[in-house]
Coordinates of C-alpha atoms and ligand atoms in Angstrom, one line a residue:
X1 CA 16.3 -7.9 23.1
X2 CA 15.0 -7.8 19.5
X3 CA 13.3 -10.9 18.3
X4 CA 12.8 -11.8 14.7
X5 CA 9.7 -13.5 13.1
X6 CA 10.2 -14.9 9.6
X7 CA 7.1 -15.4 7.5
X8 CA 7.2 -17.6 4.5
X9 CA 4.4 -18.9 2.2
X10 CA 3.8 -22.3 0.8
X11 CA 1.5 -24.1 -1.7
X12 CA 0.3 -21.1 -3.7
X13 CA 0.9 -17.3 -3.9
X14 CA -1.7 -14.8 -2.8
X15 CA -2.4 -16.3 0.6
X16 CA -2.3 -12.9 2.2
X17 CA 1.1 -13.2 4.0
X18 CA 1.3 -9.4 4.1
X19 CA -2.0 -9.1 5.9
X20 CA -1.0 -11.9 8.2
X21 CA 2.3 -10.2 9.0
X22 CA 0.5 -6.9 9.6
X23 CA -2.1 -8.6 11.8
X24 CA 0.5 -10.4 13.9
X25 CA 2.4 -7.1 14.3
X26 CA -0.8 -5.3 15.4
X27 CA -1.5 -8.0 18.0
X28 CA 2.0 -7.8 19.4
X29 CA 1.7 -4.0 19.4
X30 CA -1.6 -4.3 21.3
X31 CA 0.4 -5.9 24.1
X32 CA 2.7 -2.9 24.2
X33 CA 5.6 -4.2 22.2
X34 CA 7.5 -2.1 19.7
X35 CA 7.3 -3.7 16.2
X36 CA 8.5 -3.2 12.7
X37 CA 7.7 -5.2 9.5
X38 CA 10.0 -5.8 6.6
X39 CA 9.4 -7.3 3.2
X40 CA 12.0 -9.2 1.1
X41 CA 11.0 -9.4 -2.6
X42 CA 12.8 -12.1 -4.6
X43 CA 12.4 -10.5 -8.0
X44 CA 15.3 -8.8 -9.8
X45 CA 13.8 -5.3 -10.3
X46 CA 15.6 -2.9 -8.0
X47 CA 12.2 -1.6 -6.8
X48 CA 8.7 -2.0 -8.1
X49 CA 8.6 1.6 -9.4
X50 CA 8.6 0.7 -13.1
X51 CA 6.4 -2.4 -12.9
X52 CA 2.9 -2.3 -14.3
X53 CA 0.2 -2.2 -11.7
X54 CA -1.2 -5.3 -13.5
X55 CA 2.0 -7.1 -12.6
X56 CA 2.5 -5.9 -9.2
X57 CA -0.5 -4.0 -7.9
X58 CA 0.0 -0.5 -6.4
X59 CA 3.4 0.9 -5.8
X60 CA 3.4 2.1 -2.2
X61 CA 5.5 5.2 -1.5
X62 CA 7.1 5.9 1.9
X63 CA 7.9 9.3 3.5
X64 CA 11.5 8.8 2.7
X65 CA 10.7 8.4 -1.0
X66 CA 11.0 4.6 -1.5
X67 CA 8.8 2.9 -4.1
X68 CA 7.8 -0.3 -2.4
X69 CA 5.6 -3.3 -2.4
X70 CA 1.9 -2.7 -1.5
X71 CA 2.2 -4.9 1.6
X72 CA 4.1 -2.0 3.2
X73 CA 0.8 -0.2 3.0
X74 CA -0.9 -2.9 5.0
X75 CA 1.9 -2.7 7.5
X76 CA 1.4 1.0 8.0
X77 CA -2.3 0.9 8.1
X78 CA -2.3 -1.9 10.7
X79 CA 0.5 -0.7 13.0
X80 CA 0.6 3.0 12.4
X81 CA 4.4 2.7 12.1
X82 CA 5.6 4.6 9.0
X83 CA 7.5 2.4 6.7
X84 CA 11.0 3.4 5.5
X85 CA 13.2 2.8 2.5
X86 CA 15.0 0.2 4.6
X87 CA 11.8 -1.9 5.1
X88 CA 11.6 -3.3 1.6
X89 CA 14.4 -5.0 -0.3
X90 CA 14.4 -6.9 -3.6
X91 CA 16.9 -9.4 -5.0
X92 CA 17.7 -6.7 -7.6
X93 CA 18.7 -4.2 -4.9
X94 CA 20.8 -6.8 -3.1
X95 CA 22.7 -7.8 -6.3
X96 CA 23.1 -4.1 -7.2
X97 CA 24.7 -3.4 -3.8
X98 CA 27.0 -6.5 -4.2
X99 CA 28.0 -5.7 -7.7
X100 CA 28.8 -2.1 -6.8
X101 CA 30.9 -3.3 -3.9
X102 CA 32.7 -5.8 -6.2
X103 CA 33.5 -3.1 -8.7
X104 CA 34.9 -0.9 -5.9
X105 CA 37.2 -3.7 -5.0
X106 CA 35.6 -4.2 -1.6
X107 CA 35.9 -8.0 -1.7
X108 CA 39.7 -8.0 -1.9
X109 CA 40.2 -10.7 -4.5
X110 CA 37.6 -13.1 -3.3
X111 CA 35.2 -14.9 -5.5
X112 CA 31.8 -13.3 -5.0
X113 CA 29.1 -15.9 -4.3
X114 CA 25.5 -16.4 -3.3
X115 CA 26.7 -17.9 -0.1
X116 CA 28.1 -16.0 1.8
X117 CA 28.0 -12.6 -0.1
X118 CA 24.3 -12.5 -1.1
X119 CA 23.1 -14.2 2.1
X120 CA 25.3 -11.8 4.2
X121 CA 23.8 -8.8 2.4
X122 CA 20.3 -10.1 3.1
X123 CA 21.1 -10.7 6.8
X124 CA 22.6 -7.2 7.0
X125 CA 19.3 -5.8 5.7
X126 CA 17.2 -7.8 8.2
X127 CA 19.3 -6.7 11.1
X128 CA 19.8 -3.0 10.3
X129 CA 18.3 -0.4 12.6
X130 CA 16.5 -2.9 14.9
X131 CA 18.1 -2.1 18.3
X132 CA 15.1 -0.3 19.8
X133 CA 12.5 -2.9 18.7
X134 CA 10.9 -5.8 20.5
X135 CA 9.8 -7.7 17.3
X136 CA 10.9 -7.4 13.7
X137 CA 8.6 -9.4 11.3
X138 CA 10.3 -10.3 8.0
X139 CA 7.9 -11.4 5.2
X140 CA 9.5 -13.3 2.4
X141 CA 7.7 -12.8 -0.9
X142 CA 7.0 -15.7 -3.2
X143 CA 6.4 -19.3 -2.4
X144 CA 8.8 -21.7 -0.8
X145 CA 10.4 -23.9 -3.5
X146 CA 10.8 -21.0 -6.0
X147 CA 14.3 -20.8 -7.3
X148 CA 14.5 -17.1 -6.7
X149 CA 13.6 -17.1 -3.0
X150 CA 16.3 -19.6 -2.1
X151 CA 19.0 -17.1 -1.0
X152 CA 16.4 -15.5 1.3
X153 CA 15.4 -18.8 2.9
X154 CA 19.1 -19.7 3.3
X155 CA 19.7 -16.3 5.0
X156 CA 16.9 -17.0 7.4
X157 CA 18.3 -20.4 8.2
X158 CA 21.6 -18.9 9.0
X159 CA 20.0 -16.1 11.1
X160 CA 18.2 -18.7 13.2
X161 CA 21.6 -20.2 14.1
X162 CA 23.4 -16.8 14.5
X163 CA 20.8 -15.4 16.8
X164 CA 19.5 -18.5 18.5
X165 CA 16.1 -20.1 18.7
X166 CA 15.0 -17.9 21.6
X167 CA 15.3 -14.9 19.3
X168 CA 13.9 -16.2 16.0
X169 CA 10.7 -17.8 14.9
X170 CA 9.5 -19.3 11.7
X171 CA 5.9 -18.9 10.6
X172 CA 4.8 -20.7 7.5
X173 CA 1.5 -19.7 5.8
X174 CA -0.1 -22.5 3.8
X175 CA -3.3 -23.5 2.1
X176 CA -5.7 -26.2 3.2
X177 CA -7.9 -26.6 0.1
X178 CA -11.5 -27.9 0.2
X179 CA -12.2 -30.5 -2.4
X180 CA -15.9 -30.3 -3.1
X181 CA -16.2 -33.7 -4.7
X182 CA -14.8 -35.4 -1.6
X183 CA -16.4 -32.9 0.8
X184 CA -13.1 -32.6 2.6
X185 CA -10.3 -30.3 3.5
X186 CA -7.0 -31.6 2.3
X187 CA -3.8 -31.4 4.4
X188 CA -1.4 -32.9 1.9
X189 CA -0.3 -29.7 0.2
X190 CA 0.6 -28.3 3.6
X191 CA 2.6 -31.4 4.4
X192 CA 4.5 -31.1 1.2
X193 CA 5.2 -27.5 1.6
X194 CA 6.5 -28.0 5.1
X195 CA 8.7 -30.8 3.9
X196 CA 10.1 -28.4 1.2
X197 CA 10.9 -25.9 3.9
X198 CA 12.5 -28.4 6.3
X199 CA 14.6 -29.7 3.4
X200 CA 16.0 -26.2 3.2
X201 CA 16.9 -26.4 6.9
X202 CA 14.0 -24.5 8.5
X203 CA 11.6 -26.3 10.8
X204 CA 8.6 -24.0 11.1
X205 CA 7.4 -23.2 14.6
X206 CA 3.9 -22.1 13.6
X207 CA 1.6 -22.9 10.7
X208 CA -1.0 -20.6 9.6
X209 CA -3.5 -22.6 7.5
X210 CA -5.6 -20.6 5.1
X211 CA -8.9 -22.5 4.6
X212 CA -12.4 -21.7 3.3
X213 CA -14.1 -24.1 5.8
X214 CA -13.4 -24.6 9.5
X215 CA -10.5 -26.9 10.1
X216 CA -11.8 -30.0 12.0
X217 CA -9.8 -30.9 15.1
X218 CA -8.7 -34.2 13.5
X219 CA -7.1 -32.4 10.5
X220 CA -5.4 -30.0 12.8
X221 CA -3.9 -32.9 14.8
X222 CA -2.9 -34.5 11.5
X223 CA -1.1 -31.4 10.3
X224 CA 0.7 -31.1 13.6
X225 CA 1.8 -34.7 13.6
X226 CA 3.1 -34.7 10.0
X227 CA 4.6 -31.3 10.2
X228 CA 6.3 -31.6 13.6
X229 CA 4.6 -28.7 15.3
X230 CA 2.4 -28.5 18.4
X231 CA -1.3 -28.8 17.6
X232 CA -2.0 -25.4 19.2
X233 CA 0.6 -24.0 16.7
X234 CA -1.5 -25.0 13.8
X235 CA -3.6 -21.9 13.4
X236 CA -6.7 -22.1 11.2
X237 CA -7.0 -18.9 9.2
X238 CA -10.5 -18.7 7.6
X239 CA -11.4 -16.0 5.1
X240 CA -12.4 -12.9 7.0
X241 CA -15.4 -10.5 6.3
X242 CA -13.0 -7.6 6.2
X243 CA -9.2 -7.2 6.3
X244 CA -9.7 -5.3 9.6
X245 CA -11.3 -8.3 11.1
X246 CA -8.2 -10.4 10.6
X247 CA -6.3 -9.4 13.8
X248 CA -9.3 -10.1 16.1
X249 CA -9.9 -13.4 14.2
X250 CA -6.3 -14.6 14.5
X251 CA -6.2 -13.5 18.1
X252 CA -9.3 -15.7 18.7
X253 CA -7.4 -18.6 17.1
X254 CA -4.5 -18.1 19.5
X255 CA -1.9 -16.7 17.1
X256 CA -0.3 -14.2 19.3
X257 CA -0.4 -16.5 22.4
X258 CA 1.3 -19.2 20.4
X259 CA 4.0 -16.8 19.2
X260 CA 4.7 -15.7 22.8
X261 CA 4.7 -19.4 23.8
X262 CA 7.2 -20.3 21.1
X263 CA 9.5 -17.5 22.3
X264 CA 9.1 -18.7 25.9
X265 CA 7.7 -15.3 26.9
X266 CA 5.5 -15.8 30.0
X267 CA 5.0 -12.3 31.4
X268 CA 3.5 -10.6 28.3
X269 CA 0.8 -8.0 29.0
X270 CA -2.6 -9.0 27.8
X271 CA -3.6 -7.2 24.5
X272 CA -5.7 -4.1 24.4
X273 CA -7.8 -4.7 21.3
X274 CA -10.4 -2.0 22.0
X275 CA -9.6 0.1 18.9
X276 CA -9.9 -3.0 16.6
X277 CA -13.2 -3.8 18.2
X278 CA -14.3 -0.2 17.7
X279 CA -13.5 -0.1 13.9
X280 CA -15.2 -3.5 13.5
X281 CA -18.3 -2.2 15.2
X282 CA -18.3 0.8 12.8
X283 CA -17.8 -1.6 9.9
X284 CA -20.5 -4.0 11.0
X285 CA -23.1 -1.4 11.9
X286 CA -23.2 1.3 9.2
X287 CA -25.9 3.9 9.4
X288 CA -26.2 4.3 5.6
X289 CA -24.2 3.7 2.5
X290 CA -22.7 5.8 -0.4
X291 CA -21.5 4.8 -3.8
X292 CA -18.3 6.4 -5.1
X293 CA -17.3 6.1 -8.8
X294 CA -13.6 5.8 -9.3
X295 CA -12.8 6.6 -12.9
X296 CA -9.4 5.1 -13.7
X297 CA -7.3 3.0 -16.0
X298 CA -6.3 -0.1 -14.0
X299 CA -9.9 -0.9 -12.9
X300 CA -9.6 -4.6 -13.7
X301 CA -7.3 -5.2 -10.8
X302 CA -8.3 -3.9 -7.4
X303 CA -4.7 -4.2 -6.0
X304 CA -3.7 -1.4 -8.4
X305 CA -5.6 1.0 -6.2
X306 CA -5.2 -0.8 -2.8
X307 CA -4.5 2.2 -0.6
X308 CA -7.2 4.3 -2.4
X309 CA -9.8 1.6 -1.7
X310 CA -8.7 1.4 2.0
X311 CA -8.7 5.2 2.4
X312 CA -12.3 5.3 1.1
X313 CA -13.3 2.6 3.6
X314 CA -11.6 4.6 6.4
X315 CA -13.6 7.7 5.2
X316 CA -16.7 5.5 5.6
X317 CA -15.8 4.4 9.1
X318 CA -15.3 8.1 10.0
X319 CA -18.8 8.8 8.9
X320 CA -20.5 5.6 10.0
X321 CA -21.4 4.6 6.5
X322 CA -20.6 1.7 4.2
X323 CA -18.7 2.8 1.1
X324 CA -19.4 1.0 -2.2
X325 CA -16.7 1.6 -4.7
X326 CA -17.6 1.3 -8.4
X327 CA -14.5 0.9 -10.5
X328 CA -15.2 2.6 -13.8
X329 CA -13.1 2.3 -16.9
X330 CA -12.2 5.8 -18.1
X331 CA -11.8 4.7 -21.7
X332 CA -15.5 3.9 -22.0
X333 CA -16.3 7.5 -20.9
X334 CA -15.2 9.0 -24.2
X335 CA -18.7 8.1 -25.2
X336 CA -21.0 10.7 -23.6
X337 CA -24.0 8.5 -23.0
X338 CA -21.9 5.8 -21.4
X339 CA -20.5 8.5 -19.1
X340 CA -23.8 9.9 -18.0
X341 CA -25.4 6.5 -17.5
X342 CA -22.5 5.4 -15.3
X343 CA -21.9 8.6 -13.4
X344 CA -25.5 9.7 -12.6
X345 CA -26.0 7.1 -9.9
X346 CA -22.7 8.1 -8.1
X347 CA -22.8 10.1 -4.9
X348 CA -19.2 11.3 -5.6
X349 CA -16.6 10.9 -8.3
X350 CA -12.9 10.3 -7.8
X351 CA -10.2 10.4 -10.5
X352 CA -7.1 8.6 -9.1
X353 CA -3.4 8.7 -10.0
X354 CA -2.2 7.1 -13.1
X355 CA 0.3 7.2 -16.0
X356 CA -0.1 7.6 -19.7
X357 CA -2.7 9.0 -22.1
X358 CA -5.1 6.0 -22.4
X359 CA -8.5 6.9 -20.9
X360 CA -7.5 10.6 -20.3
X361 CA -10.3 12.1 -22.3
X362 CA -12.8 10.0 -20.3
X363 CA -11.2 11.3 -17.1
X364 CA -11.4 14.9 -18.3
X365 CA -15.1 14.3 -19.2
X366 CA -15.7 12.9 -15.8
X367 CA -14.3 16.0 -14.1
X368 CA -16.5 18.2 -16.3
X369 CA -19.6 16.1 -15.3
X370 CA -18.8 16.4 -11.6
X371 CA -18.2 20.2 -12.0
X372 CA -21.4 20.9 -13.9
X373 CA -23.6 18.6 -11.9
X374 CA -22.1 19.7 -8.6
X375 CA -21.3 16.1 -7.6
X376 CA -18.4 15.9 -5.0
X377 CA -15.2 15.5 -7.0
X378 CA -11.8 14.4 -5.7
X379 CA -8.8 14.3 -8.1
X380 CA -5.6 12.7 -7.0
X381 CA -2.2 13.3 -8.8
X382 CA -3.0 12.6 -12.4
X383 CA -6.7 13.2 -11.4
X384 CA -5.7 16.7 -10.2
X385 CA -3.8 17.3 -13.4
X386 CA -6.9 16.2 -15.4
X387 CA -9.0 18.6 -13.4
X388 CA -6.6 21.5 -14.3
X389 CA -6.7 20.5 -18.0
X390 CA -10.5 20.4 -17.8
X391 CA -10.6 23.9 -16.2
X392 CA -8.2 25.2 -18.8
X393 CA -10.2 23.9 -21.7
X394 CA -13.7 24.6 -20.4
X395 CA -13.6 27.5 -18.0
X396 CA -10.4 29.4 -19.0
X397 CA -10.8 29.1 -22.8
X398 CA -7.5 27.3 -23.5
X399 CA -9.0 24.8 -26.0
X400 CA -5.7 22.9 -26.7
X401 CA -4.7 22.5 -23.0
X402 CA -2.9 19.2 -22.4
X403 CA 0.1 17.7 -20.6
X404 CA 3.5 17.0 -22.0
X405 CA 3.2 13.5 -20.6
X406 CA 0.9 12.7 -23.6
X407 CA 3.2 14.2 -26.2
X408 CA 4.1 17.6 -27.6
X409 CA 1.6 20.3 -27.0
X410 CA 1.3 24.1 -27.6
X411 CA -0.5 24.6 -24.3
X412 CA 1.4 22.6 -21.6
X413 CA -0.9 23.3 -18.7
X414 CA 0.8 20.3 -17.1
X415 CA 4.5 19.8 -17.9
X416 CA 7.7 18.3 -16.9
X417 CA 9.5 20.4 -14.2
X418 CA 13.1 19.5 -14.0
X419 CA 14.0 21.2 -10.7
X420 CA 12.3 21.5 -7.4
X421 CA 13.2 22.2 -3.8
X422 CA 13.6 19.6 -1.1
X423 CA 14.5 20.3 2.6
X424 CA 18.1 19.7 1.5
X425 CA 18.0 22.2 -1.4
X426 CA 17.4 22.1 -5.1
X427 CA 16.9 18.7 -6.7
X428 CA 17.0 18.1 -10.5
X429 CA 15.8 15.4 -12.9
X430 CA 16.9 15.0 -16.5
X431 CA 14.1 15.3 -19.1
X432 CA 15.5 12.3 -20.9
X433 CA 16.7 10.4 -17.9
X434 CA 16.0 6.8 -16.8
X435 CA 12.4 6.2 -16.0
X436 CA 13.3 4.4 -12.7
X437 CA 13.9 6.8 -9.9
X438 CA 13.4 10.1 -11.7
X439 CA 10.2 11.2 -10.0
X440 CA 9.3 13.6 -7.2
X441 CA 8.9 10.9 -4.6
X442 CA 8.1 10.9 -0.9
X443 CA 7.1 13.5 1.6
X444 CA 7.0 17.1 0.7
X445 CA 5.5 20.1 2.6
X446 CA 2.7 22.2 1.2
X447 CA 1.5 25.6 2.5
X448 CA -2.3 25.9 2.6
X449 CA -4.5 29.0 2.2
X450 CA -6.1 29.3 5.6
X451 CA -9.4 30.5 4.1
X452 CA -9.8 27.7 1.7
X453 CA -11.8 24.5 1.8
X454 CA -8.6 22.4 2.0
X455 CA -7.3 24.6 4.8
X456 CA -10.5 24.1 6.8
X457 CA -10.4 20.3 6.2
X458 CA -6.8 20.0 7.4
X459 CA -7.2 22.5 10.1
X460 CA -3.6 23.5 9.4
X461 CA -1.6 25.7 7.2
X462 CA 1.5 23.5 6.7
X463 CA 1.0 19.9 5.7
X464 CA 3.3 17.0 4.6
X465 CA 2.1 14.5 2.0
X466 CA 3.6 11.8 -0.2
X467 CA 4.3 12.4 -3.8
X468 CA 4.9 10.1 -6.8
X469 CA 4.9 12.0 -10.1
X470 CA 7.0 13.4 -12.9
X471 CA 4.8 16.2 -14.1
X472 CA 3.5 19.3 -12.4
X473 CA 0.7 21.9 -13.1
X474 CA 2.6 24.6 -14.9
X475 CA 2.7 27.8 -12.9
X476 CA 2.7 29.9 -16.1
X477 CA -1.0 29.1 -16.4
X478 CA -2.2 29.6 -12.8
X479 CA -3.5 33.2 -13.4
X480 CA -5.6 32.1 -16.3
X481 CA -6.9 29.0 -14.4
X482 CA -7.8 31.3 -11.5
X483 CA -9.8 33.5 -13.8
X484 CA -11.7 30.3 -14.8
X485 CA -12.7 29.8 -11.1
X486 CA -10.0 27.5 -9.8
X487 CA -8.4 28.3 -6.5
X488 CA -4.8 27.2 -5.8
X489 CA -5.3 26.5 -2.1
X490 CA -2.1 24.6 -1.6
X491 CA 1.4 25.4 -2.9
X492 CA 4.9 24.1 -2.3
X493 CA 6.5 26.2 0.4
X494 CA 8.6 28.2 -2.2
X495 CA 5.3 29.0 -4.0
X496 CA 6.5 27.4 -7.2
X497 CA 4.5 24.2 -7.5
X498 CA 0.7 23.9 -7.2
X499 CA -0.2 21.2 -4.6
X500 CA -4.0 21.6 -4.2
X501 CA -6.7 23.1 -6.4
X502 CA -10.3 23.6 -5.5
X503 CA -13.5 25.3 -6.8
X504 CA -15.0 27.6 -4.3
X505 CA -18.3 27.7 -6.3
X506 CA -18.8 23.9 -5.9
X507 CA -19.9 22.0 -2.8
X508 CA -16.8 19.7 -2.8
X509 CA -14.2 19.9 -5.6
X510 CA -10.6 19.3 -4.7
X511 CA -7.6 18.1 -6.6
X512 CA -4.3 17.2 -5.0
X513 CA -0.9 16.6 -6.6
X514 CA 0.0 14.1 -3.9
X515 CA -1.3 10.8 -2.7
X516 CA -3.3 11.3 0.6
X517 CA -4.5 7.7 0.4
X518 CA -1.0 6.5 1.4
X519 CA -1.3 8.1 4.8
X520 CA -4.9 7.1 5.7
X521 CA -5.2 4.6 8.5
X522 CA -8.3 2.9 9.9
X523 CA -7.8 4.6 13.3
X524 CA -6.9 8.0 11.7
X525 CA -8.9 8.3 8.5
X526 CA -7.3 10.9 6.3
X527 CA -9.1 14.2 6.7
X528 CA -9.6 14.6 3.0
X529 CA -11.2 11.2 2.7
X530 CA -13.3 11.7 5.8
X531 CA -14.6 15.0 4.4
X532 CA -15.1 13.6 0.8
X533 CA -17.2 10.8 2.1
X534 CA -19.2 13.3 4.3
X535 CA -19.9 15.2 1.1
X536 CA -21.0 12.0 -0.6
X537 CA -23.4 11.3 2.3
X538 CA -24.8 14.8 1.8
X539 CA -25.1 14.2 -1.9
X540 CA -26.9 10.8 -1.3
X541 CA -29.6 12.7 0.6
X542 CA -30.1 15.0 -2.4
X543 CA -30.7 12.3 -5.0
Ligands
LIG1 N1 1.5 10.6 -14.7 C1 1.5 11.7 -13.8 C2 2.9 12.3 -13.5 O1 3.9 11.5 -13.7 C3 0.8 11.5 -12.5 C4 1.4 10.4 -11.7 C5 0.4 9.9 -10.7 O2 -0.8 10.0 -10.8 N2 1.0 9.2 -9.7 O3 3.0 13.4 -13.1

């Protein structure tokens, strides 16, 4: 029997519902249950693909090529369950589906309405492909009371009736703020938020109360009484020292026990949390530390590089070191002194993925610095493209090398490729097509040179990694780039598209066209990140 846990948020946004969902799923999984997490986003974009990282943070890409909310990254990292296209839906996609059905005439003359048509489509999404699962956790984006999340809340209300109380549970995440002037934690916002939720027909079973100070017993009892839940079901959720401490912390507060109690499950196996304890031990007892300079564009907002940050942390765990990430604004590095002053203290340099020309000269200059000073260098997606342009200009003598992404150029070392091969055959994109959904997206295979650095790191000759880009390194230039010292150590299986470049004359210099950070997990750090951090440790011993 599949049970459904619906997670809503109240009072304010940014309470960490995604982490809470991921942590609860991990705790249920630690008891041997099969879990999957889904995210409902109330905005009208069909997917977050065209949203600015400043608006939305990172766009997370699944193996099956969906551009999704970054919370799906947390879900994967915490549970190891690969997310799918069908695990993230937006109001935009729901309405798109309904309007397409309406145009096809599927509604047979009926008036198409939010209830039942929109709510039915939401329910369909929640229930699809869940037969083999023990628990499906559905996180509703936004805050209860928002106009746009109303159809989702209504769909949950209906599902609770359709499936019955023994198969559904409502968890509401709220804030219990500390008012310094009064020296007190305040429960009123939580009371109001629960009242809002009950006015929409949903009585929460569990409250997860985010607070900066321990929740006194009296306040816990007060919340229970006013919000009509058991006292044990009011779970205090204090800020954690690391996101990976959250499952153990919530377990300590009784979260998973309370969920099982609410479902009336009495024979649940006790959880095996050894792997969580192991990574926390590594996290708490580092044997050293390294500093990695990430030279990017969206450095003002850490969420823009969420998976990248986590992959670097995982690389640190693999090497028993603490990783300090310095977010460096590429635009400032067009000034040489600024660049040297900022990059000299770094034990390794990473140029991440990105879009657009702004800051690109600073990124190219950073690649040059890493190459000349033999500092470990990792280029990801746009970072790899910048490494190829740097090589073209400075070691292959193609002074005007550029990418067509930045405008017309006589030397398109990186350019728009309009056709590529998938497992199903050739796939094409139009040069002037819509920006949404015209990228090479999702998992693609690459063949590695067995004698290369990348081949040694992966210990494999065929790999599969996730992509999200429109431009490719132009294969017409590979011979000249090779003459400049670049090795093309990974290619698409048909040999047409460069996937990995490296410099054999450098201790650690690798650029990848894909996003390895999306597949790194705390229990299985990605081999490229584990190796990159190892190289940074070696570099830290040199300086
Ligand atoms: N802007 C580049 C492209 O579209 C790189 C994309 C990325 O780094 N994700 O190819």
